[in-house]
Amino acid sequence: MKMDTTTVRLVLAVAEEGSISRAADRMQLAVAAASRRLTDLEQQLGTRLFKRQPHGVRITESGLRLLGHIRQMDNLMQRLEDDALALGHGRDGRILIGAPKAAIIEFLACDLAALQVKYPEITLQMQEENSKIVQQLLRDRVIDIGIFEKTSGFIDLPQADYGRDRLVLVYSRAHFEFTSSALPLDAVLSCPLVTLGQGSAILATLQRAYQSRGRVFHANYTVSGFDTMLAVVRQGLGVGLMPPAIFESFQPEAALGAVALEGNWHERRYVLSFVEGQAQEQTLRNVVAELLHRF
């Protein structure tokens, strides 16, 4: 089977765009040429990656299963290109980092900015995913460094403390009324809840909280991001849990409120793990050391 760089990146572009024509434009390819590349690849693989529809394409179940391998091929190809360029220009390589949104907003974005100043020769790339996916990417060696919520950990890699945060309850003042006092757990569990989906650390926190009361958690509304969570909360359909820094990052209007929570069930620890063998060793160690500077 033959897969060149263009075909690999075309598949990823089609998956992101949901359209062969838009992906072709992005790749500066003729639509017919792009379509032929996909067809040839599907014939080589013996399975359909995309289902053609009247207004675009939809990735198939087979395509979803193979997409991780194709991403890994793209990362390896990019690493080859970058490392070859580094040899000619004296740069020190490329590091891929995965982290959930909360860790990025609260810690990682600032740390990466400082890293780039100290090591301008290092190419840093960041991928936002929930804690479960970050660990899967580490396990599959798609990324070099992963940051994830400690209680969600399932990979057998050394973990170092990276940061801590807590959750607050966010609500619509027009639909719910809370005092300024910290809210007890039972009061939280009695509210209709809007939560992030499978693999998120917040969902796992809620599930543990319900289990501690001998109850099974059934989400009223499940969303994929904090912005969608706030949209549902704004309409009074439920309340949500998120770190205060995330809440403030949306510059919430006065109609939205946040209240602290009692106890320590909502406190979270982020850890950092990394895999060796793909990135240049000293470059990886320099980046890890900088990210762990606060500890």
mmCIF file with all atom_site columns, N, CA and C in Angstrom, residues 7-71:
data_model
loop_
_atom_site.group_PDB
_atom_site.id
_atom_site.type_symbol
_atom_site.label_atom_id
_atom_site.label_alt_id
_atom_site.label_comp_id
_atom_site.label_asym_id
_atom_site.label_entity_id
_atom_site.label_seq_id
_atom_site.pdbx_PDB_ins_code
_atom_site.Cartn_x
_atom_site.Cartn_y
_atom_site.Cartn_z
_atom_site.occupancy
_atom_site.B_iso_or_equiv
_atom_site.pdbx_formal_charge
_atom_site.auth_seq_id
_atom_site.auth_comp_id
_atom_site.auth_asym_id
_atom_site.auth_atom_id
_atom_site.pdbx_PDB_model_num
ATOM 1   N N  . THR A 1 7  ? -1.832  12.615 0.425  1.00 0.00 ? 7  THR A N  1
ATOM 2   C CA . THR A 1 7  ? -3.034  11.814 0.660  1.00 0.00 ? 7  THR A CA 1
ATOM 3   C C  . THR A 1 7  ? -3.363  11.744 2.142  1.00 0.00 ? 7  THR A C  1
ATOM 4   N N  . VAL A 1 8  ? -2.363  11.557 2.985  1.00 0.00 ? 8  VAL A N  1
ATOM 5   C CA . VAL A 1 8  ? -2.576  11.509 4.434  1.00 0.00 ? 8  VAL A CA 1
ATOM 6   C C  . VAL A 1 8  ? -3.229  12.806 4.909  1.00 0.00 ? 8  VAL A C  1
ATOM 7   N N  . ARG A 1 9  ? -2.679  13.937 4.481  1.00 0.00 ? 9  ARG A N  1
ATOM 8   C CA . ARG A 1 9  ? -3.212  15.226 4.940  1.00 0.00 ? 9  ARG A CA 1
ATOM 9   C C  . ARG A 1 9  ? -4.553  15.550 4.299  1.00 0.00 ? 9  ARG A C  1
ATOM 10  N N  . LEU A 1 10 ? -4.802  15.006 3.130  1.00 0.00 ? 10 LEU A N  1
ATOM 11  C CA . LEU A 1 10 ? -6.101  15.184 2.501  1.00 0.00 ? 10 LEU A CA 1
ATOM 12  C C  . LEU A 1 10 ? -7.188  14.468 3.303  1.00 0.00 ? 10 LEU A C  1
ATOM 13  N N  . VAL A 1 11 ? -6.921  13.235 3.743  1.00 0.00 ? 11 VAL A N  1
ATOM 14  C CA . VAL A 1 11 ? -7.891  12.490 4.534  1.00 0.00 ? 11 VAL A CA 1
ATOM 15  C C  . VAL A 1 11 ? -8.232  13.265 5.810  1.00 0.00 ? 11 VAL A C  1
ATOM 16  N N  . LEU A 1 12 ? -7.220  13.801 6.479  1.00 0.00 ? 12 LEU A N  1
ATOM 17  C CA . LEU A 1 12 ? -7.461  14.557 7.704  1.00 0.00 ? 12 LEU A CA 1
ATOM 18  C C  . LEU A 1 12 ? -8.252  15.822 7.415  1.00 0.00 ? 12 LEU A C  1
ATOM 19  N N  . ALA A 1 13 ? -7.961  16.479 6.298  1.00 0.00 ? 13 ALA A N  1
ATOM 20  C CA . ALA A 1 13 ? -8.680  17.698 5.933  1.00 0.00 ? 13 ALA A CA 1
ATOM 21  C C  . ALA A 1 13 ? -10.149 17.404 5.630  1.00 0.00 ? 13 ALA A C  1
ATOM 22  N N  . VAL A 1 14 ? -10.418 16.308 4.917  1.00 0.00 ? 14 VAL A N  1
ATOM 23  C CA . VAL A 1 14 ? -11.801 15.929 4.602  1.00 0.00 ? 14 VAL A CA 1
ATOM 24  C C  . VAL A 1 14 ? -12.561 15.623 5.892  1.00 0.00 ? 14 VAL A C  1
ATOM 25  N N  . ALA A 1 15 ? -11.910 14.931 6.829  1.00 0.00 ? 15 ALA A N  1
ATOM 26  C CA . ALA A 1 15 ? -12.557 14.607 8.106  1.00 0.00 ? 15 ALA A CA 1
ATOM 27  C C  . ALA A 1 15 ? -12.901 15.877 8.883  1.00 0.00 ? 15 ALA A C  1
ATOM 28  N N  . GLU A 1 16 ? -12.010 16.878 8.831  1.00 0.00 ? 16 GLU A N  1
ATOM 29  C CA . GLU A 1 16 ? -12.250 18.123 9.563  1.00 0.00 ? 16 GLU A CA 1
ATOM 30  C C  . GLU A 1 16 ? -13.293 18.994 8.871  1.00 0.00 ? 16 GLU A C  1
ATOM 31  N N  . GLU A 1 17 ? -13.245 19.049 7.537  1.00 0.00 ? 17 GLU A N  1
ATOM 32  C CA . GLU A 1 17 ? -14.127 19.938 6.782  1.00 0.00 ? 17 GLU A CA 1
ATOM 33  C C  . GLU A 1 17 ? -15.501 19.336 6.510  1.00 0.00 ? 17 GLU A C  1
ATOM 34  N N  . GLY A 1 18 ? -15.579 17.985 6.481  1.00 0.00 ? 18 GLY A N  1
ATOM 35  C CA . GLY A 1 18 ? -16.836 17.351 6.110  1.00 0.00 ? 18 GLY A CA 1
ATOM 36  C C  . GLY A 1 18 ? -17.187 17.559 4.652  1.00 0.00 ? 18 GLY A C  1
ATOM 37  N N  . SER A 1 19 ? -16.179 17.848 3.841  1.00 0.00 ? 19 SER A N  1
ATOM 38  C CA . SER A 1 19 ? -16.410 18.155 2.422  1.00 0.00 ? 19 SER A CA 1
ATOM 39  C C  . SER A 1 19 ? -15.126 17.907 1.649  1.00 0.00 ? 19 SER A C  1
ATOM 40  N N  . ILE A 1 20 ? -15.245 17.191 0.529  1.00 0.00 ? 20 ILE A N  1
ATOM 41  C CA . ILE A 1 20 ? -14.072 16.959 -0.319 1.00 0.00 ? 20 ILE A CA 1
ATOM 42  C C  . ILE A 1 20 ? -13.660 18.244 -1.014 1.00 0.00 ? 20 ILE A C  1
ATOM 43  N N  . SER A 1 21 ? -14.632 19.032 -1.475 1.00 0.00 ? 21 SER A N  1
ATOM 44  C CA . SER A 1 21 ? -14.295 20.253 -2.205 1.00 0.00 ? 21 SER A CA 1
ATOM 45  C C  . SER A 1 21 ? -13.592 21.266 -1.308 1.00 0.00 ? 21 SER A C  1
ATOM 46  N N  . ARG A 1 22 ? -14.081 21.434 -0.060 1.00 0.00 ? 22 ARG A N  1
ATOM 47  C CA . ARG A 1 22 ? -13.420 22.379 0.852  1.00 0.00 ? 22 ARG A CA 1
ATOM 48  C C  . ARG A 1 22 ? -12.031 21.885 1.235  1.00 0.00 ? 22 ARG A C  1
ATOM 49  N N  . ALA A 1 23 ? -11.913 20.570 1.430  1.00 0.00 ? 23 ALA A N  1
ATOM 50  C CA . ALA A 1 23 ? -10.598 20.015 1.746  1.00 0.00 ? 23 ALA A CA 1
ATOM 51  C C  . ALA A 1 23 ? -9.646  20.186 0.563  1.00 0.00 ? 23 ALA A C  1
ATOM 52  N N  . ALA A 1 24 ? -10.151 20.008 -0.655 1.00 0.00 ? 24 ALA A N  1
ATOM 53  C CA . ALA A 1 24 ? -9.324  20.191 -1.849 1.00 0.00 ? 24 ALA A CA 1
ATOM 54  C C  . ALA A 1 24 ? -8.843  21.629 -1.954 1.00 0.00 ? 24 ALA A C  1
ATOM 55  N N  . ASP A 1 25 ? -9.733  22.577 -1.699 1.00 0.00 ? 25 ASP A N  1
ATOM 56  C CA . ASP A 1 25 ? -9.333  23.993 -1.706 1.00 0.00 ? 25 ASP A CA 1
ATOM 57  C C  . ASP A 1 25 ? -8.245  24.256 -0.686 1.00 0.00 ? 25 ASP A C  1
ATOM 58  N N  . ARG A 1 26 ? -8.428  23.707 0.482  1.00 0.00 ? 26 ARG A N  1
ATOM 59  C CA . ARG A 1 26 ? -7.440  23.892 1.556  1.00 0.00 ? 26 ARG A CA 1
ATOM 60  C C  . ARG A 1 26 ? -6.084  23.302 1.179  1.00 0.00 ? 26 ARG A C  1
ATOM 61  N N  . MET A 1 27 ? -6.113  22.170 0.469  1.00 0.00 ? 27 MET A N  1
ATOM 62  C CA . MET A 1 27 ? -4.876  21.494 0.074  1.00 0.00 ? 27 MET A CA 1
ATOM 63  C C  . MET A 1 27 ? -4.342  21.990 -1.276 1.00 0.00 ? 27 MET A C  1
ATOM 64  N N  . GLN A 1 28 ? -5.098  22.923 -1.903 1.00 0.00 ? 28 GLN A N  1
ATOM 65  C CA . GLN A 1 28 ? -4.732  23.437 -3.221 1.00 0.00 ? 28 GLN A CA 1
ATOM 66  C C  . GLN A 1 28 ? -4.645  22.305 -4.253 1.00 0.00 ? 28 GLN A C  1
ATOM 67  N N  . LEU A 1 29 ? -5.702  21.477 -4.236 1.00 0.00 ? 29 LEU A N  1
ATOM 68  C CA . LEU A 1 29 ? -5.830  20.381 -5.181 1.00 0.00 ? 29 LEU A CA 1
ATOM 69  C C  . LEU A 1 29 ? -7.111  20.572 -5.986 1.00 0.00 ? 29 LEU A C  1
ATOM 70  N N  . ALA A 1 30 ? -7.135  20.050 -7.191 1.00 0.00 ? 30 ALA A N  1
ATOM 71  C CA . ALA A 1 30 ? -8.386  20.000 -7.947 1.00 0.00 ? 30 ALA A CA 1
ATOM 72  C C  . ALA A 1 30 ? -9.315  19.010 -7.260 1.00 0.00 ? 30 ALA A C  1
ATOM 73  N N  . VAL A 1 31 ? -10.619 19.306 -7.252 1.00 0.00 ? 31 VAL A N  1
ATOM 74  C CA . VAL A 1 31 ? -11.582 18.442 -6.570 1.00 0.00 ? 31 VAL A CA 1
ATOM 75  C C  . VAL A 1 31 ? -11.546 17.027 -7.140 1.00 0.00 ? 31 VAL A C  1
ATOM 76  N N  . ALA A 1 32 ? -11.443 16.927 -8.481 1.00 0.00 ? 32 ALA A N  1
ATOM 77  C CA . ALA A 1 32 ? -11.404 15.605 -9.108 1.00 0.00 ? 32 ALA A CA 1
ATOM 78  C C  . ALA A 1 32 ? -10.168 14.818 -8.664 1.00 0.00 ? 32 ALA A C  1
ATOM 79  N N  . ALA A 1 33 ? -9.037  15.519 -8.546 1.00 0.00 ? 33 ALA A N  1
ATOM 80  C CA . ALA A 1 33 ? -7.800  14.855 -8.124 1.00 0.00 ? 33 ALA A CA 1
ATOM 81  C C  . ALA A 1 33 ? -7.905  14.397 -6.668 1.00 0.00 ? 33 ALA A C  1
ATOM 82  N N  . ALA A 1 34 ? -8.508  15.241 -5.835 1.00 0.00 ? 34 ALA A N  1
ATOM 83  C CA . ALA A 1 34 ? -8.681  14.881 -4.429 1.00 0.00 ? 34 ALA A CA 1
ATOM 84  C C  . ALA A 1 34 ? -9.609  13.678 -4.291 1.00 0.00 ? 34 ALA A C  1
ATOM 85  N N  . SER A 1 35 ? -10.705 13.694 -5.038 1.00 0.00 ? 35 SER A N  1
ATOM 86  C CA . SER A 1 35 ? -11.661 12.587 -4.993 1.00 0.00 ? 35 SER A CA 1
ATOM 87  C C  . SER A 1 35 ? -11.010 11.292 -5.451 1.00 0.00 ? 35 SER A C  1
ATOM 88  N N  . ARG A 1 36 ? -10.180 11.367 -6.497 1.00 0.00 ? 36 ARG A N  1
ATOM 89  C CA . ARG A 1 36 ? -9.495  10.180 -7.006 1.00 0.00 ? 36 ARG A CA 1
ATOM 90  C C  . ARG A 1 36 ? -8.517  9.624  -5.966 1.00 0.00 ? 36 ARG A C  1
ATOM 91  N N  . ARG A 1 37 ? -7.809  10.514 -5.278 1.00 0.00 ? 37 ARG A N  1
ATOM 92  C CA . ARG A 1 37 ? -6.881  10.061 -4.235 1.00 0.00 ? 37 ARG A CA 1
ATOM 93  C C  . ARG A 1 37 ? -7.630  9.294  -3.137 1.00 0.00 ? 37 ARG A C  1
ATOM 94  N N  . LEU A 1 38 ? -8.776  9.827  -2.717 1.00 0.00 ? 38 LEU A N  1
ATOM 95  C CA . LEU A 1 38 ? -9.550  9.156  -1.680 1.00 0.00 ? 38 LEU A CA 1
ATOM 96  C C  . LEU A 1 38 ? -10.069 7.797  -2.152 1.00 0.00 ? 38 LEU A C  1
ATOM 97  N N  . THR A 1 39 ? -10.565 7.777  -3.379 1.00 0.00 ? 39 THR A N  1
ATOM 98  C CA . THR A 1 39 ? -11.082 6.516  -3.930 1.00 0.00 ? 39 THR A CA 1
ATOM 99  C C  . THR A 1 39 ? -9.978  5.471  -4.019 1.00 0.00 ? 39 THR A C  1
ATOM 100 N N  . ASP A 1 40 ? -8.798  5.884  -4.521 1.00 0.00 ? 40 ASP A N  1
ATOM 101 C CA . ASP A 1 40 ? -7.662  4.951  -4.639 1.00 0.00 ? 40 ASP A CA 1
ATOM 102 C C  . ASP A 1 40 ? -7.266  4.412  -3.268 1.00 0.00 ? 40 ASP A C  1
ATOM 103 N N  . LEU A 1 41 ? -7.240  5.311  -2.263 1.00 0.00 ? 41 LEU A N  1
ATOM 104 C CA . LEU A 1 41 ? -6.854  4.878  -0.923 1.00 0.00 ? 41 LEU A CA 1
ATOM 105 C C  . LEU A 1 41 ? -7.875  3.899  -0.356 1.00 0.00 ? 41 LEU A C  1
ATOM 106 N N  . GLU A 1 42 ? -9.154  4.200  -0.525 1.00 0.00 ? 42 GLU A N  1
ATOM 107 C CA . GLU A 1 42 ? -10.199 3.310  -0.033 1.00 0.00 ? 42 GLU A CA 1
ATOM 108 C C  . GLU A 1 42 ? -10.112 1.933  -0.697 1.00 0.00 ? 42 GLU A C  1
ATOM 109 N N  . GLN A 1 43 ? -9.767  1.902  -1.995 1.00 0.00 ? 43 GLN A N  1
ATOM 110 C CA . GLN A 1 43 ? -9.607  0.625  -2.686 1.00 0.00 ? 43 GLN A CA 1
ATOM 111 C C  . GLN A 1 43 ? -8.421  -0.154 -2.121 1.00 0.00 ? 43 GLN A C  1
ATOM 112 N N  . GLN A 1 44 ? -7.331  0.569  -1.818 1.00 0.00 ? 44 GLN A N  1
ATOM 113 C CA . GLN A 1 44 ? -6.155  -0.095 -1.240 1.00 0.00 ? 44 GLN A CA 1
ATOM 114 C C  . GLN A 1 44 ? -6.467  -0.648 0.150  1.00 0.00 ? 44 GLN A C  1
ATOM 115 N N  . LEU A 1 45 ? -7.227  0.124  0.934  1.00 0.00 ? 45 LEU A N  1
ATOM 116 C CA . LEU A 1 45 ? -7.556  -0.305 2.292  1.00 0.00 ? 45 LEU A CA 1
ATOM 117 C C  . LEU A 1 45 ? -8.649  -1.363 2.317  1.00 0.00 ? 45 LEU A C  1
ATOM 118 N N  . GLY A 1 46 ? -9.446  -1.403 1.261  1.00 0.00 ? 46 GLY A N  1
ATOM 119 C CA . GLY A 1 46 ? -10.543 -2.360 1.198  1.00 0.00 ? 46 GLY A CA 1
ATOM 120 C C  . GLY A 1 46 ? -11.729 -1.964 2.047  1.00 0.00 ? 46 GLY A C  1
ATOM 121 N N  . THR A 1 47 ? -11.863 -0.665 2.337  1.00 0.00 ? 47 THR A N  1
ATOM 122 C CA . THR A 1 47 ? -12.991 -0.187 3.127  1.00 0.00 ? 47 THR A CA 1
ATOM 123 C C  . THR A 1 47 ? -13.245 1.273  2.811  1.00 0.00 ? 47 THR A C  1
ATOM 124 N N  . ARG A 1 48 ? -14.470 1.716  3.026  1.00 0.00 ? 48 ARG A N  1
ATOM 125 C CA . ARG A 1 48 ? -14.833 3.110  2.783  1.00 0.00 ? 48 ARG A CA 1
ATOM 126 C C  . ARG A 1 48 ? -14.495 3.949  4.001  1.00 0.00 ? 48 ARG A C  1
ATOM 127 N N  . LEU A 1 49 ? -13.800 5.059  3.768  1.00 0.00 ? 49 LEU A N  1
ATOM 128 C CA . LEU A 1 49 ? -13.486 5.991  4.844  1.00 0.00 ? 49 LEU A CA 1
ATOM 129 C C  . LEU A 1 49 ? -14.583 7.028  5.023  1.00 0.00 ? 49 LEU A C  1
ATOM 130 N N  . PHE A 1 50 ? -15.193 7.422  3.900  1.00 0.00 ? 50 PHE A N  1
ATOM 131 C CA . PHE A 1 50 ? -16.214 8.463  3.935  1.00 0.00 ? 50 PHE A CA 1
ATOM 132 C C  . PHE A 1 50 ? -17.437 8.027  3.126  1.00 0.00 ? 50 PHE A C  1
ATOM 133 N N  . LYS A 1 51 ? -18.595 8.426  3.627  1.00 0.00 ? 51 LYS A N  1
ATOM 134 C CA . LYS A 1 51 ? -19.827 8.200  2.881  1.00 0.00 ? 51 LYS A CA 1
ATOM 135 C C  . LYS A 1 51 ? -20.202 9.485  2.176  1.00 0.00 ? 51 LYS A C  1
ATOM 136 N N  . ARG A 1 52 ? -20.285 9.451  0.838  1.00 0.00 ? 52 ARG A N  1
ATOM 137 C CA . ARG A 1 52 ? -20.627 10.638 0.067  1.00 0.00 ? 52 ARG A CA 1
ATOM 138 C C  . ARG A 1 52 ? -22.108 10.953 0.276  1.00 0.00 ? 52 ARG A C  1
ATOM 139 N N  . GLN A 1 53 ? -22.400 12.225 0.521  1.00 0.00 ? 53 GLN A N  1
ATOM 140 C CA . GLN A 1 53 ? -23.759 12.709 0.706  1.00 0.00 ? 53 GLN A CA 1
ATOM 141 C C  . GLN A 1 53 ? -24.009 13.888 -0.235 1.00 0.00 ? 53 GLN A C  1
ATOM 142 N N  . PRO A 1 54 ? -25.264 14.298 -0.403 1.00 0.00 ? 54 PRO A N  1
ATOM 143 C CA . PRO A 1 54 ? -25.556 15.412 -1.330 1.00 0.00 ? 54 PRO A CA 1
ATOM 144 C C  . PRO A 1 54 ? -24.805 16.695 -0.992 1.00 0.00 ? 54 PRO A C  1
ATOM 145 N N  . HIS A 1 55 ? -24.589 16.948 0.286  1.00 0.00 ? 55 HIS A N  1
ATOM 146 C CA . HIS A 1 55 ? -23.921 18.195 0.682  1.00 0.00 ? 55 HIS A CA 1
ATOM 147 C C  . HIS A 1 55 ? -22.708 17.885 1.558  1.00 0.00 ? 55 HIS A C  1
ATOM 148 N N  . GLY A 1 56 ? -21.774 17.166 1.020  1.00 0.00 ? 56 GLY A N  1
ATOM 149 C CA . GLY A 1 56 ? -20.554 16.863 1.760  1.00 0.00 ? 56 GLY A CA 1
ATOM 150 C C  . GLY A 1 56 ? -20.360 15.374 1.959  1.00 0.00 ? 56 GLY A C  1
ATOM 151 N N  . VAL A 1 57 ? -19.560 15.026 2.960  1.00 0.00 ? 57 VAL A N  1
ATOM 152 C CA . VAL A 1 57 ? -19.296 13.629 3.263  1.00 0.00 ? 57 VAL A CA 1
ATOM 153 C C  . VAL A 1 57 ? -19.397 13.408 4.768  1.00 0.00 ? 57 VAL A C  1
ATOM 154 N N  . ARG A 1 58 ? -19.624 12.168 5.158  1.00 0.00 ? 58 ARG A N  1
ATOM 155 C CA . ARG A 1 58 ? -19.676 11.785 6.565  1.00 0.00 ? 58 ARG A CA 1
ATOM 156 C C  . ARG A 1 58 ? -18.708 10.629 6.773  1.00 0.00 ? 58 ARG A C  1
ATOM 157 N N  . ILE A 1 59 ? -17.885 10.736 7.800  1.00 0.00 ? 59 ILE A N  1
ATOM 158 C CA . ILE A 1 59 ? -16.910 9.679  8.052  1.00 0.00 ? 59 ILE A CA 1
ATOM 159 C C  . ILE A 1 59 ? -17.627 8.402  8.493  1.00 0.00 ? 59 ILE A C  1
ATOM 160 N N  . THR A 1 60 ? -17.174 7.267  7.990  1.00 0.00 ? 60 THR A N  1
ATOM 161 C CA . THR A 1 60 ? -17.781 5.981  8.321  1.00 0.00 ? 60 THR A CA 1
ATOM 162 C C  . THR A 1 60 ? -17.193 5.448  9.627  1.00 0.00 ? 60 THR A C  1
ATOM 163 N N  . GLU A 1 61 ? -17.779 4.368  10.118 1.00 0.00 ? 61 GLU A N  1
ATOM 164 C CA . GLU A 1 61 ? -17.247 3.743  11.329 1.00 0.00 ? 61 GLU A CA 1
ATOM 165 C C  . GLU A 1 61 ? -15.831 3.233  11.084 1.00 0.00 ? 61 GLU A C  1
ATOM 166 N N  . SER A 1 62 ? -15.601 2.673  9.885  1.00 0.00 ? 62 SER A N  1
ATOM 167 C CA . SER A 1 62 ? -14.246 2.215  9.540  1.00 0.00 ? 62 SER A CA 1
ATOM 168 C C  . SER A 1 62 ? -13.289 3.395  9.496  1.00 0.00 ? 62 SER A C  1
ATOM 169 N N  . GLY A 1 63 ? -13.769 4.520  8.936  1.00 0.00 ? 63 GLY A N  1
ATOM 170 C CA . GLY A 1 63 ? -12.938 5.712  8.860  1.00 0.00 ? 63 GLY A CA 1
ATOM 171 C C  . GLY A 1 63 ? -12.545 6.209  10.239 1.00 0.00 ? 63 GLY A C  1
ATOM 172 N N  . LEU A 1 64 ? -13.489 6.189  11.180 1.00 0.00 ? 64 LEU A N  1
ATOM 173 C CA . LEU A 1 64 ? -13.198 6.629  12.543 1.00 0.00 ? 64 LEU A CA 1
ATOM 174 C C  . LEU A 1 64 ? -12.124 5.760  13.182 1.00 0.00 ? 64 LEU A C  1
ATOM 175 N N  . ARG A 1 65 ? -12.205 4.450  12.929 1.00 0.00 ? 65 ARG A N  1
ATOM 176 C CA . ARG A 1 65 ? -11.237 3.526  13.535 1.00 0.00 ? 65 ARG A CA 1
ATOM 177 C C  . ARG A 1 65 ? -9.834  3.713  12.948 1.00 0.00 ? 65 ARG A C  1
ATOM 178 N N  . LEU A 1 66 ? -9.774  4.096  11.667 1.00 0.00 ? 66 LEU A N  1
ATOM 179 C CA . LEU A 1 66 ? -8.470  4.240  11.009 1.00 0.00 ? 66 LEU A CA 1
ATOM 180 C C  . LEU A 1 66 ? -7.893  5.639  11.135 1.00 0.00 ? 66 LEU A C  1
ATOM 181 N N  . LEU A 1 67 ? -8.735  6.606  11.550 1.00 0.00 ? 67 LEU A N  1
ATOM 182 C CA . LEU A 1 67 ? -8.287  7.998  11.575 1.00 0.00 ? 67 LEU A CA 1
ATOM 183 C C  . LEU A 1 67 ? -7.127  8.213  12.541 1.00 0.00 ? 67 LEU A C  1
ATOM 184 N N  . GLY A 1 68 ? -7.133  7.501  13.671 1.00 0.00 ? 68 GLY A N  1
ATOM 185 C CA . GLY A 1 68 ? -6.038  7.643  14.620 1.00 0.00 ? 68 GLY A CA 1
ATOM 186 C C  . GLY A 1 68 ? -4.704  7.221  14.023 1.00 0.00 ? 68 GLY A C  1
ATOM 187 N N  . HIS A 1 69 ? -4.714  6.127  13.239 1.00 0.00 ? 69 HIS A N  1
ATOM 188 C CA . HIS A 1 69 ? -3.479  5.679  12.592 1.00 0.00 ? 69 HIS A CA 1
ATOM 189 C C  . HIS A 1 69 ? -3.013  6.700  11.556 1.00 0.00 ? 69 HIS A C  1
ATOM 190 N N  . ILE A 1 70 ? -3.977  7.282  10.840 1.00 0.00 ? 70 ILE A N  1
ATOM 191 C CA . ILE A 1 70 ? -3.619  8.262  9.807  1.00 0.00 ? 70 ILE A CA 1
ATOM 192 C C  . ILE A 1 70 ? -3.050  9.518  10.455 1.00 0.00 ? 70 ILE A C  1
ATOM 193 N N  . ARG A 1 71 ? -3.622  9.924  11.607 1.00 0.00 ? 71 ARG A N  1
ATOM 194 C CA . ARG A 1 71 ? -3.071  11.081 12.328 1.00 0.00 ? 71 ARG A CA 1
ATOM 195 C C  . ARG A 1 71 ? -1.642  10.795 12.781 1.00 0.00 ? 71 ARG A C  1
#
